[in-house]
mmCIF file of C-alpha atoms in Angstrom:
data_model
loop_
_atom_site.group_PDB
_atom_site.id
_atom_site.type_symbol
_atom_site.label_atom_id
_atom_site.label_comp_id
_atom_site.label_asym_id
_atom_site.label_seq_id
_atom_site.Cartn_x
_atom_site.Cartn_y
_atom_site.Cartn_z
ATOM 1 C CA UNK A 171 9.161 -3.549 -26.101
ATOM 2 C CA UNK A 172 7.329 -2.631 -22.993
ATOM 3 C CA UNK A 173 5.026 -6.116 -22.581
ATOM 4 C CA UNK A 174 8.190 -7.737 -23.673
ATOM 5 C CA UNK A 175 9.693 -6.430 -20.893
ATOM 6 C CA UNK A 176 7.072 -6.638 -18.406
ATOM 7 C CA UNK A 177 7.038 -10.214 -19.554
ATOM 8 C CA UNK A 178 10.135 -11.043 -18.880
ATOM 9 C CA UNK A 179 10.169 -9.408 -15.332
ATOM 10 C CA UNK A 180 7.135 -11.872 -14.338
ATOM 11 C CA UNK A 181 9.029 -14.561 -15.895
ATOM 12 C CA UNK A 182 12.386 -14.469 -14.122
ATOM 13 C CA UNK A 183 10.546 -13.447 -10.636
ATOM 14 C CA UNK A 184 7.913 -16.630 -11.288
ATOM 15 C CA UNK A 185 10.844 -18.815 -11.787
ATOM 16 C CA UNK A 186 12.661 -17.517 -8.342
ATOM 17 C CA UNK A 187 9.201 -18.896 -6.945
ATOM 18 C CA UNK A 188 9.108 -21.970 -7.912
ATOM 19 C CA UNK A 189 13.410 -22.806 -8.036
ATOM 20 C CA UNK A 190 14.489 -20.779 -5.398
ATOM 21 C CA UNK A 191 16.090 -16.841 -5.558
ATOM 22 C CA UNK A 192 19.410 -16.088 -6.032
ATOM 23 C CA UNK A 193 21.121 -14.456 -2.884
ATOM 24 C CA UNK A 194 21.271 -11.006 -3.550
ATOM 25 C CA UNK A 195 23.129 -7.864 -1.784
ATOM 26 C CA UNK A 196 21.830 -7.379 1.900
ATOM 27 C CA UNK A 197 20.113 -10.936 1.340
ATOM 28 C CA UNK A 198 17.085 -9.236 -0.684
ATOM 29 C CA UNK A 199 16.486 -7.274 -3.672
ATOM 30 C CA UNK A 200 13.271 -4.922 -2.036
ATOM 31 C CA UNK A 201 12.775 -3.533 1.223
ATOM 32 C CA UNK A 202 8.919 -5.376 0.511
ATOM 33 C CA UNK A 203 8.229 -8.925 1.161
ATOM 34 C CA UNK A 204 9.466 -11.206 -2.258
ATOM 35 C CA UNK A 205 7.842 -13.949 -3.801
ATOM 36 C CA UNK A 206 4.844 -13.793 -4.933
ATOM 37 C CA UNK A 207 4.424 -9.889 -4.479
ATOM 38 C CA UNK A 208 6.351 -9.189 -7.936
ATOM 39 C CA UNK A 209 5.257 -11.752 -9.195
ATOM 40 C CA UNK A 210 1.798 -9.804 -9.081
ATOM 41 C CA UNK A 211 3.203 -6.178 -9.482
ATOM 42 C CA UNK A 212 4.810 -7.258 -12.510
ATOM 43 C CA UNK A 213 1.268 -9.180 -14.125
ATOM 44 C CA UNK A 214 -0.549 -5.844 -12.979
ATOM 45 C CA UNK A 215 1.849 -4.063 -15.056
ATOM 46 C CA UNK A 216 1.490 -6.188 -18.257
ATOM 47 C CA UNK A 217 -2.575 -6.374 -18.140
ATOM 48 C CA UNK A 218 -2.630 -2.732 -17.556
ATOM 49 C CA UNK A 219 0.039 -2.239 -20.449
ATOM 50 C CA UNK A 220 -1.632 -4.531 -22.172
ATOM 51 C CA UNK A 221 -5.477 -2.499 -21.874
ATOM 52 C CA UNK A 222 -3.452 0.344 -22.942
ATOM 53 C CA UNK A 223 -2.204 -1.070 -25.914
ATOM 54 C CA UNK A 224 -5.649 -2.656 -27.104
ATOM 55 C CA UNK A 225 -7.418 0.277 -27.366
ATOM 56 C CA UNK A 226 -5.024 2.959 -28.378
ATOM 57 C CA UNK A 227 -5.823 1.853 -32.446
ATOM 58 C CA UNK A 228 -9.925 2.057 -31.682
ATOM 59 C CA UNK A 229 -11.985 4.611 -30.714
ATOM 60 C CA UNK A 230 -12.044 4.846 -26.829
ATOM 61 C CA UNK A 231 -14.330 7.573 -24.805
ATOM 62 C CA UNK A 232 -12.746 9.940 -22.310
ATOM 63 C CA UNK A 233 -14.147 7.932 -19.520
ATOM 64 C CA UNK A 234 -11.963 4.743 -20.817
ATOM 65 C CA UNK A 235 -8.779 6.869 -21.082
ATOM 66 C CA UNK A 236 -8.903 8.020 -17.553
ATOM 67 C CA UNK A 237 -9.609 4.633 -15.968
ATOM 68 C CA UNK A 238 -6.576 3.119 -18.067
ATOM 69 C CA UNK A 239 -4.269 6.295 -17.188
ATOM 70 C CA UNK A 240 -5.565 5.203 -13.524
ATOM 71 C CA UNK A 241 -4.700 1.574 -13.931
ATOM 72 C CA UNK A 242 -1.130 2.025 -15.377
ATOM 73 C CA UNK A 243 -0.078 4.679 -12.839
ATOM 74 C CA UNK A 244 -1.177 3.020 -9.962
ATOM 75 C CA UNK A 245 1.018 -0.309 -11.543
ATOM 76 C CA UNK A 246 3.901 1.629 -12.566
ATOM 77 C CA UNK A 247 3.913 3.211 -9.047
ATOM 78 C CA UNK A 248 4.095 -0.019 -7.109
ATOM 79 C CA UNK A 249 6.497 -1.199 -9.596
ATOM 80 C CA UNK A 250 8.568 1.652 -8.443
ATOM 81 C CA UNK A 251 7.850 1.626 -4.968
ATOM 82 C CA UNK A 252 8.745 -2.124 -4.848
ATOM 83 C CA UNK A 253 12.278 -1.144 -6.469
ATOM 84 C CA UNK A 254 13.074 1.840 -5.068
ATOM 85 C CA UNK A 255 16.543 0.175 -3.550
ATOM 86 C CA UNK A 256 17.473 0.442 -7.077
ATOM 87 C CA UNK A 257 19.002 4.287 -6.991
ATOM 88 C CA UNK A 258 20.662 3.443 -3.124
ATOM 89 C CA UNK A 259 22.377 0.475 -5.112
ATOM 90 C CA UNK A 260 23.492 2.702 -7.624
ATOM 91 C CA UNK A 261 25.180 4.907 -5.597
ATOM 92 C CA UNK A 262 26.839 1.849 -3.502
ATOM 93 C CA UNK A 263 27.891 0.459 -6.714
ATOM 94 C CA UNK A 264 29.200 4.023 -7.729
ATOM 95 C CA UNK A 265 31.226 5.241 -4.232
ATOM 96 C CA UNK A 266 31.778 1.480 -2.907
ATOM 97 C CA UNK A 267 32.438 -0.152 -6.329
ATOM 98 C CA UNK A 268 31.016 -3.760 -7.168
ATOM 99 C CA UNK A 269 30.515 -5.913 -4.588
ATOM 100 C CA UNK A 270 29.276 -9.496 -3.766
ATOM 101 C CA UNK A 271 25.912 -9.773 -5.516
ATOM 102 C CA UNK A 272 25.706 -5.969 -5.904
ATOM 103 C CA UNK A 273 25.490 -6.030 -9.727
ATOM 104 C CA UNK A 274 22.874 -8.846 -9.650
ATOM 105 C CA UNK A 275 20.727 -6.625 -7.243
ATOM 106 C CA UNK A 276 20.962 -3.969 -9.155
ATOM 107 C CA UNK A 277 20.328 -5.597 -12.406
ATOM 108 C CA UNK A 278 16.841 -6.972 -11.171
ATOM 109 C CA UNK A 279 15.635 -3.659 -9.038
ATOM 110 C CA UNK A 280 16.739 -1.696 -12.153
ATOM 111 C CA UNK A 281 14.409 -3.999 -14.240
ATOM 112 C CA UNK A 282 11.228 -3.483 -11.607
ATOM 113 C CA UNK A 283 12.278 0.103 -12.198
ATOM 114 C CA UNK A 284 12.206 0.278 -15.899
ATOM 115 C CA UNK A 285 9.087 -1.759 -15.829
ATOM 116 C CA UNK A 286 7.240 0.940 -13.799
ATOM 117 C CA UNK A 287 8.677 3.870 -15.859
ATOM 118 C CA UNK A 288 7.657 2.176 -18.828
ATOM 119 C CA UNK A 289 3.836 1.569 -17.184
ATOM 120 C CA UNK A 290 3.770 5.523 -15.676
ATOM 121 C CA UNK A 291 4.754 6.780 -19.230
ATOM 122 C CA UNK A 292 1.747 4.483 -20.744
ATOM 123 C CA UNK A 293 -0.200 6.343 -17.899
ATOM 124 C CA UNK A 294 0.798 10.019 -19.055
ATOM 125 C CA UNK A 295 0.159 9.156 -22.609
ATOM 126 C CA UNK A 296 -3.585 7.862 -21.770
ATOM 127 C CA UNK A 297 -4.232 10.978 -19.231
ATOM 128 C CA UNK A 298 -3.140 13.107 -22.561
ATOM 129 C CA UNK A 299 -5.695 11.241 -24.303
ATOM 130 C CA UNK A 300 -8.233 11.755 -21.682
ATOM 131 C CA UNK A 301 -7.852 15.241 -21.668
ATOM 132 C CA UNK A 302 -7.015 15.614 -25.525
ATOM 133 C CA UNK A 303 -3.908 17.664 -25.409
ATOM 134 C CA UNK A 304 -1.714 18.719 -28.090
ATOM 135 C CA UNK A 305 -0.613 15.617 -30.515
ATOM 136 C CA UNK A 306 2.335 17.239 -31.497
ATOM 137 C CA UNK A 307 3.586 18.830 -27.648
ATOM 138 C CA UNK A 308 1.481 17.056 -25.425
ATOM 139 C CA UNK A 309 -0.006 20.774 -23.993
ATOM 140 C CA UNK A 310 -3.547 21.533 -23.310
ATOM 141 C CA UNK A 311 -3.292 25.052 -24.994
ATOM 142 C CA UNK A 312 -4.467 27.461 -23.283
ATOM 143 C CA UNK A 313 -4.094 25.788 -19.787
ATOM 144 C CA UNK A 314 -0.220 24.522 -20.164
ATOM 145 C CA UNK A 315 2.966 26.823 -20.232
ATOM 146 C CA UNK A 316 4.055 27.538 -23.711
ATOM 147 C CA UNK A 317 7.683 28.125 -23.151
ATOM 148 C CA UNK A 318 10.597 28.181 -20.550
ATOM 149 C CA UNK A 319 10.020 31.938 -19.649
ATOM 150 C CA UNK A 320 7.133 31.422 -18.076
ATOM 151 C CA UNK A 321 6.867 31.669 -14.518
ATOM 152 C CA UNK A 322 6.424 28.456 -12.732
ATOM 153 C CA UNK A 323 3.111 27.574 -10.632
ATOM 154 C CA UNK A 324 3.069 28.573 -6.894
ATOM 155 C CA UNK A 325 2.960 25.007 -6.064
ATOM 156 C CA UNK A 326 6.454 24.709 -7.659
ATOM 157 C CA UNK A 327 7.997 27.087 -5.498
ATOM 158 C CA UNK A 328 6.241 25.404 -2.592
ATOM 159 C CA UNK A 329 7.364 22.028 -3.400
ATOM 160 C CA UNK A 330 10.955 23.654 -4.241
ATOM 161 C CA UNK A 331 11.041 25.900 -0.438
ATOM 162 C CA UNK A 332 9.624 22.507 1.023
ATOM 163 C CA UNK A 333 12.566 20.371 -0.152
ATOM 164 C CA UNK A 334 14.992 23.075 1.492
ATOM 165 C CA UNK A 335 13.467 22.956 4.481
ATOM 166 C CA UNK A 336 13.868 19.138 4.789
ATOM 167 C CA UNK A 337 17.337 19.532 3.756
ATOM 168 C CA UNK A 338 17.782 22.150 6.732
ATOM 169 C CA UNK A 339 16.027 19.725 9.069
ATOM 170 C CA UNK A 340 18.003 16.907 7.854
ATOM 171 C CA UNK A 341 21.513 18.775 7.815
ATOM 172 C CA UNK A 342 20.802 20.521 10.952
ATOM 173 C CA UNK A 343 20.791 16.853 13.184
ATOM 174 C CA UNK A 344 24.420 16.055 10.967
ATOM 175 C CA UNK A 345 25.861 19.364 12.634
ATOM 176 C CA UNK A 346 24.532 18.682 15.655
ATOM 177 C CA UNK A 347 25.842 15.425 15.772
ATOM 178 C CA UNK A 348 29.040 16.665 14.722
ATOM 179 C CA UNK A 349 29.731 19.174 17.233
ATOM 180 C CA UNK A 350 28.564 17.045 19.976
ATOM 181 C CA UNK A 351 31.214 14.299 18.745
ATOM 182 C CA UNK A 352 28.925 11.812 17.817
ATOM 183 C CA UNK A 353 29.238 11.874 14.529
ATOM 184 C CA UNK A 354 31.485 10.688 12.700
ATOM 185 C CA UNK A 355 31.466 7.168 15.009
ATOM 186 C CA UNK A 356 34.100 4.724 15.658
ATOM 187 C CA UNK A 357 33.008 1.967 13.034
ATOM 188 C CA UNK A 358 32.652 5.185 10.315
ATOM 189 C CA UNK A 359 35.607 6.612 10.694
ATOM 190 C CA UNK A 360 37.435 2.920 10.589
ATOM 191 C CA UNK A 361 35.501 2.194 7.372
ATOM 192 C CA UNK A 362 34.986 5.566 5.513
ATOM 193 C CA UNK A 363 36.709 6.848 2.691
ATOM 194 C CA UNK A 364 37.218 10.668 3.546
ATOM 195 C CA UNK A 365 37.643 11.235 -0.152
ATOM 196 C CA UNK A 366 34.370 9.582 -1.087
ATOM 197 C CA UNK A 367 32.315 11.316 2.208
ATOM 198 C CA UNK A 368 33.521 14.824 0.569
ATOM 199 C CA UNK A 369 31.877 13.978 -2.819
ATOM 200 C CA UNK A 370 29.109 13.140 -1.149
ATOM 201 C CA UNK A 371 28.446 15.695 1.462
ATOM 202 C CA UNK A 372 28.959 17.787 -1.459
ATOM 203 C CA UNK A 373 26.297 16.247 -3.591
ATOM 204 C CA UNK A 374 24.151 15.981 -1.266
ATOM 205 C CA UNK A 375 24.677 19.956 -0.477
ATOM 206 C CA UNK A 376 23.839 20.764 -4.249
ATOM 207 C CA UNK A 377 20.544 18.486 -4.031
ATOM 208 C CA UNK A 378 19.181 20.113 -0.829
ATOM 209 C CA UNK A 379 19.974 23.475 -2.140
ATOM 210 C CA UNK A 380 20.745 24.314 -5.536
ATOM 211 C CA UNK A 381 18.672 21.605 -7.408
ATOM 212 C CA UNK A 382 15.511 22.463 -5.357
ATOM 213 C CA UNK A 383 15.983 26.116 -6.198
ATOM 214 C CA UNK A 384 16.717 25.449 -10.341
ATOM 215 C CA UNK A 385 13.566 23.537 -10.217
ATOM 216 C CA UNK A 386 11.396 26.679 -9.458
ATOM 217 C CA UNK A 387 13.022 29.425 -10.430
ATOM 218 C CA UNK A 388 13.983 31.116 -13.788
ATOM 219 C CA UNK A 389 17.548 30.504 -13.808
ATOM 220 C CA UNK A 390 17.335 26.725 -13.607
ATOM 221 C CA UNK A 391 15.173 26.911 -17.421
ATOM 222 C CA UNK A 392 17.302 29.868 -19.119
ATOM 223 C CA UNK A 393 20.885 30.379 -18.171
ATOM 224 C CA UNK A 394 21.141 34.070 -16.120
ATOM 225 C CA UNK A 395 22.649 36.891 -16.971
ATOM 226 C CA UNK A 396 25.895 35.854 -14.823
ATOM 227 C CA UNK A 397 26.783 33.279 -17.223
ATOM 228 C CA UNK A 398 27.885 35.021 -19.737
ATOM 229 C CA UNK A 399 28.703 33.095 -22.618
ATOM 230 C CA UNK A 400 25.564 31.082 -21.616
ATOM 231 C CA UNK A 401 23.167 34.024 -20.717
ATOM 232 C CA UNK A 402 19.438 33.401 -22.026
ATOM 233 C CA UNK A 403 19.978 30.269 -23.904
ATOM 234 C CA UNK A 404 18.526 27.372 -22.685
ATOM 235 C CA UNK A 405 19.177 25.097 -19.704
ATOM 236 C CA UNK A 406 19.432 21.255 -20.901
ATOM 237 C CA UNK A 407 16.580 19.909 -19.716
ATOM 238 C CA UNK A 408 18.223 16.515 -17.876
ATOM 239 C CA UNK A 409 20.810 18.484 -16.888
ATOM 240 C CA UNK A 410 18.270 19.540 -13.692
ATOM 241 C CA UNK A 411 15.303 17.729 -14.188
ATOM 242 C CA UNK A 412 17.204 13.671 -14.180
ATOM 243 C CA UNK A 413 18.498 15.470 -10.792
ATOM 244 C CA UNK A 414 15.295 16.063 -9.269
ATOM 245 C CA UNK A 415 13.321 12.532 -10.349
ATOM 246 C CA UNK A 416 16.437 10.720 -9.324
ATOM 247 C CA UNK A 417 16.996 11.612 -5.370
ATOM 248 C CA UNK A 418 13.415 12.680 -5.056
ATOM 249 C CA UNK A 419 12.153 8.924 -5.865
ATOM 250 C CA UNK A 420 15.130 8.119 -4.113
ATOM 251 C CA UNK A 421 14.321 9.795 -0.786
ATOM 252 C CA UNK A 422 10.825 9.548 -0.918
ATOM 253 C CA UNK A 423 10.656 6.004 -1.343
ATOM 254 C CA UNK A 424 13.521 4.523 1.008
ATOM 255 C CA UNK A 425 12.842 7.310 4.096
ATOM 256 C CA UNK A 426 9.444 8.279 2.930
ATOM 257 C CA UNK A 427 8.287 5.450 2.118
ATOM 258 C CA UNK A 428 10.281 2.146 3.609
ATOM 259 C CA UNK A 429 11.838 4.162 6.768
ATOM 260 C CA UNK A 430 9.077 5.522 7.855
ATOM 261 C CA UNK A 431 7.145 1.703 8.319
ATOM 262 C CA UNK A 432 10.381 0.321 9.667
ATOM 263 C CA UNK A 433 9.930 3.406 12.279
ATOM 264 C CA UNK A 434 7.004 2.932 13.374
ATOM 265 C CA UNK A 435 7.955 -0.712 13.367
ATOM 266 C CA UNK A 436 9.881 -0.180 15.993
ATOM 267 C CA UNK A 437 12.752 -1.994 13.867
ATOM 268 C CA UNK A 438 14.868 1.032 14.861
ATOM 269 C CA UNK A 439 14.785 3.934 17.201
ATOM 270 C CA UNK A 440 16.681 6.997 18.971
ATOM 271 C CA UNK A 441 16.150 9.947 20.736
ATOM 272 C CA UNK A 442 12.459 11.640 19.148
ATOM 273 C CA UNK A 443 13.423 14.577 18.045
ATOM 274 C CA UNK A 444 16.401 14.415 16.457
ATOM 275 C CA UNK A 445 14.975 10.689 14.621
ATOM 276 C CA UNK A 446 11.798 13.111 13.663
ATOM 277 C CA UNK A 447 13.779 15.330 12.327
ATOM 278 C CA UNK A 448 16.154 13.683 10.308
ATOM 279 C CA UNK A 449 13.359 11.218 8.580
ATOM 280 C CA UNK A 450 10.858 14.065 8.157
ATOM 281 C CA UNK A 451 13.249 15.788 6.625
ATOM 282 C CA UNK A 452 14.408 13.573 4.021
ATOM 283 C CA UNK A 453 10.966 12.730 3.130
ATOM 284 C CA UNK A 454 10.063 16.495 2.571
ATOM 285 C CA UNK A 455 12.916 16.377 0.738
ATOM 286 C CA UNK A 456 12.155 14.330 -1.803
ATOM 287 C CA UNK A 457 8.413 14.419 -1.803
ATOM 288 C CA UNK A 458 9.481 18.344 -2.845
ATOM 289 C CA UNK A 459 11.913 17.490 -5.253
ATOM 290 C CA UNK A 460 9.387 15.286 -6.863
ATOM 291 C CA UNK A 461 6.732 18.393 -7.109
ATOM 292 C CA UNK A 462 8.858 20.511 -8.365
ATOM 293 C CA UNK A 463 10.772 18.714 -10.775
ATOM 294 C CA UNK A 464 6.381 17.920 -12.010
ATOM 295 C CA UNK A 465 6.587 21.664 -13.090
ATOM 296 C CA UNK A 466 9.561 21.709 -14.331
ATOM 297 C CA UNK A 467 9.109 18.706 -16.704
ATOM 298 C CA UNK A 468 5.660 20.744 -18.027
ATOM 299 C CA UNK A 469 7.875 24.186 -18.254
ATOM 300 C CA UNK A 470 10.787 22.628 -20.285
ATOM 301 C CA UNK A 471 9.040 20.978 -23.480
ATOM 302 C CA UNK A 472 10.008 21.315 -26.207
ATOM 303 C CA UNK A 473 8.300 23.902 -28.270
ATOM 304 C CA UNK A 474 5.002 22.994 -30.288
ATOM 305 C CA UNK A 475 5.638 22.344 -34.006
ATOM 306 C CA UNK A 476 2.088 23.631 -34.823
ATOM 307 C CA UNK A 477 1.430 27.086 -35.847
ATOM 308 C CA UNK A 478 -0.752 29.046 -33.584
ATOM 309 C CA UNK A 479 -3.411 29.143 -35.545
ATOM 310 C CA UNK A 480 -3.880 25.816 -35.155
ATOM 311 C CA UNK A 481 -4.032 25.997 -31.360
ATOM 312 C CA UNK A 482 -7.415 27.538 -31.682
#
């Protein structure tokens, strides 16, 4: 499915070369220069797919594994980065419903975005091979967590306390803004939806705080005591770690990423401080969520199917 697909992708963006794009939402579908660039992306993705797929029948040496791994995530990352407008779409499409060439946006950043997935899990499946982890759990025994009890890495709870702090950075210019009157302004408040700003203050609340927090800690893997009916059973695993991949890509690539070189563009501006720490912010933000939600992917597999005898 996955050259299929990458196929495809080089296909329909080859033919926009040569006939012409369609107009899409905000005239573009990427932040990134068009044309040829996914044109390329997308061939990088199916020769590195491609590599992948030749040698995963024959014997291959560690060496060959790594460099592949290398190769895929380096074309499923640009893949990504290039589509990262696909998640801010979403949520347009989801509070603002569908608008003039929204869908069609969405439906070719979402297929940039499936083509890098696709690529980065090709990646992970040749770094397991490099590194000759468990066929049957993907763990390197010994080295990996063995089950949700276990207490997550330091560098989770740093990535976790990181993404808090960029939320309080972030949230901290909003209030200011707010009790100085400048925020809401006179175009937002003419074109808002109140009921649609509450959702998503509120969302956004939950992702700076709570999400960050189940990422690291205990209670986000095993239900607490609290929850009664719940207490010490397990936490589905998408329930808080599609959370943390979502906004942190999300963040990290339109502020992290794409704000940041508009910024220092000089494409726009404001006073220093507050513009430092409102796009610092939400790029700790995500870049944390993204850490964190690393650990938590490793702490919540499922368990291995092999005895432990056979782990020796």
């Amino acid at each position: 499915m996955a050259p299929v697909w990458q196929a495809a992708y080089v296909a329909v963006h080859l033919w926009w070369v040569i006939g012409g794009a369609p107009r899409f939402f905000m005239g573009r579908e990427s932040y990134f220069p068009g044309g040829w660039v996914p044109v390329a992306l997308g061939v990088l993705a199916l020769v590195a797919y491609l590599a992948a797929a030749a040698t995963a029948r024959g014997e291959a040496d560690r060496a060959t594994h790594y460099a592949l791994a290398g190769l895929n995530a380096v074309a499923g990352g640009a893949l990504c980065v290039y589509s990262f407008l696909f998640p801010v779409l979403l949520v347009a499409l989801l509070f603002e419903g569908p608008g003039p060439g929204i869908v069609a946006s969405l439906l070719a950043t979402g297929g940039g975005a499936v083509g890098g997935v696709l690529c980065l899990r090709v990646a992970v499946d040749e770094w397991r091979r490099a590194v000759r982890s468990c066929g049957s759990c993907g763990r390197v025994h010994g080295r990996s967590p063995e089950s949700r009890a276990e207490r997550a890495p330091g560098w989770a709870y740093a990535g976790a306390y990181v993404a808090l702090a960029g939320f309080a950075a972030r949230i901290g210019v909003w209030l200011a803004d707010t009790i100085a009157g400048r925020w809401p302004s006179g175009v937002s408040r003419a074109n808002v939806s109140w009921s649609a700003m509450t959702v998503f203050m509120v969302l956004m609340t939950l992702a700076g705080t709570l999400l960050p927090l189940a990422l690291a800690h205990r209670w986000g893997r095993l239900w607490p005591a609290w929850v009664v009916p719940l207490r010490g059973r397990a936490v589905p695993r998408w329930l808080v770690l599609g959370p943390g991949l979502f906004v942190g890509a999300g963040l990290t690539a339109y502020f992290g990423i794409a704000g940041n070189i508009a910024w220092i563009r000089g494409e726009f501006g404001g006073p220093a401080l507050p513009l430092s720490l409102e796009m610092g912010g939400y790029t700790l933000w995500g870049t944390g969520l993204l850490v964190a939600s690393a650990a938590y992917a490793a702490l919540t597999r499922p368990p291995c199917r092999k005895p432990v005898r056979a782990h020796t």
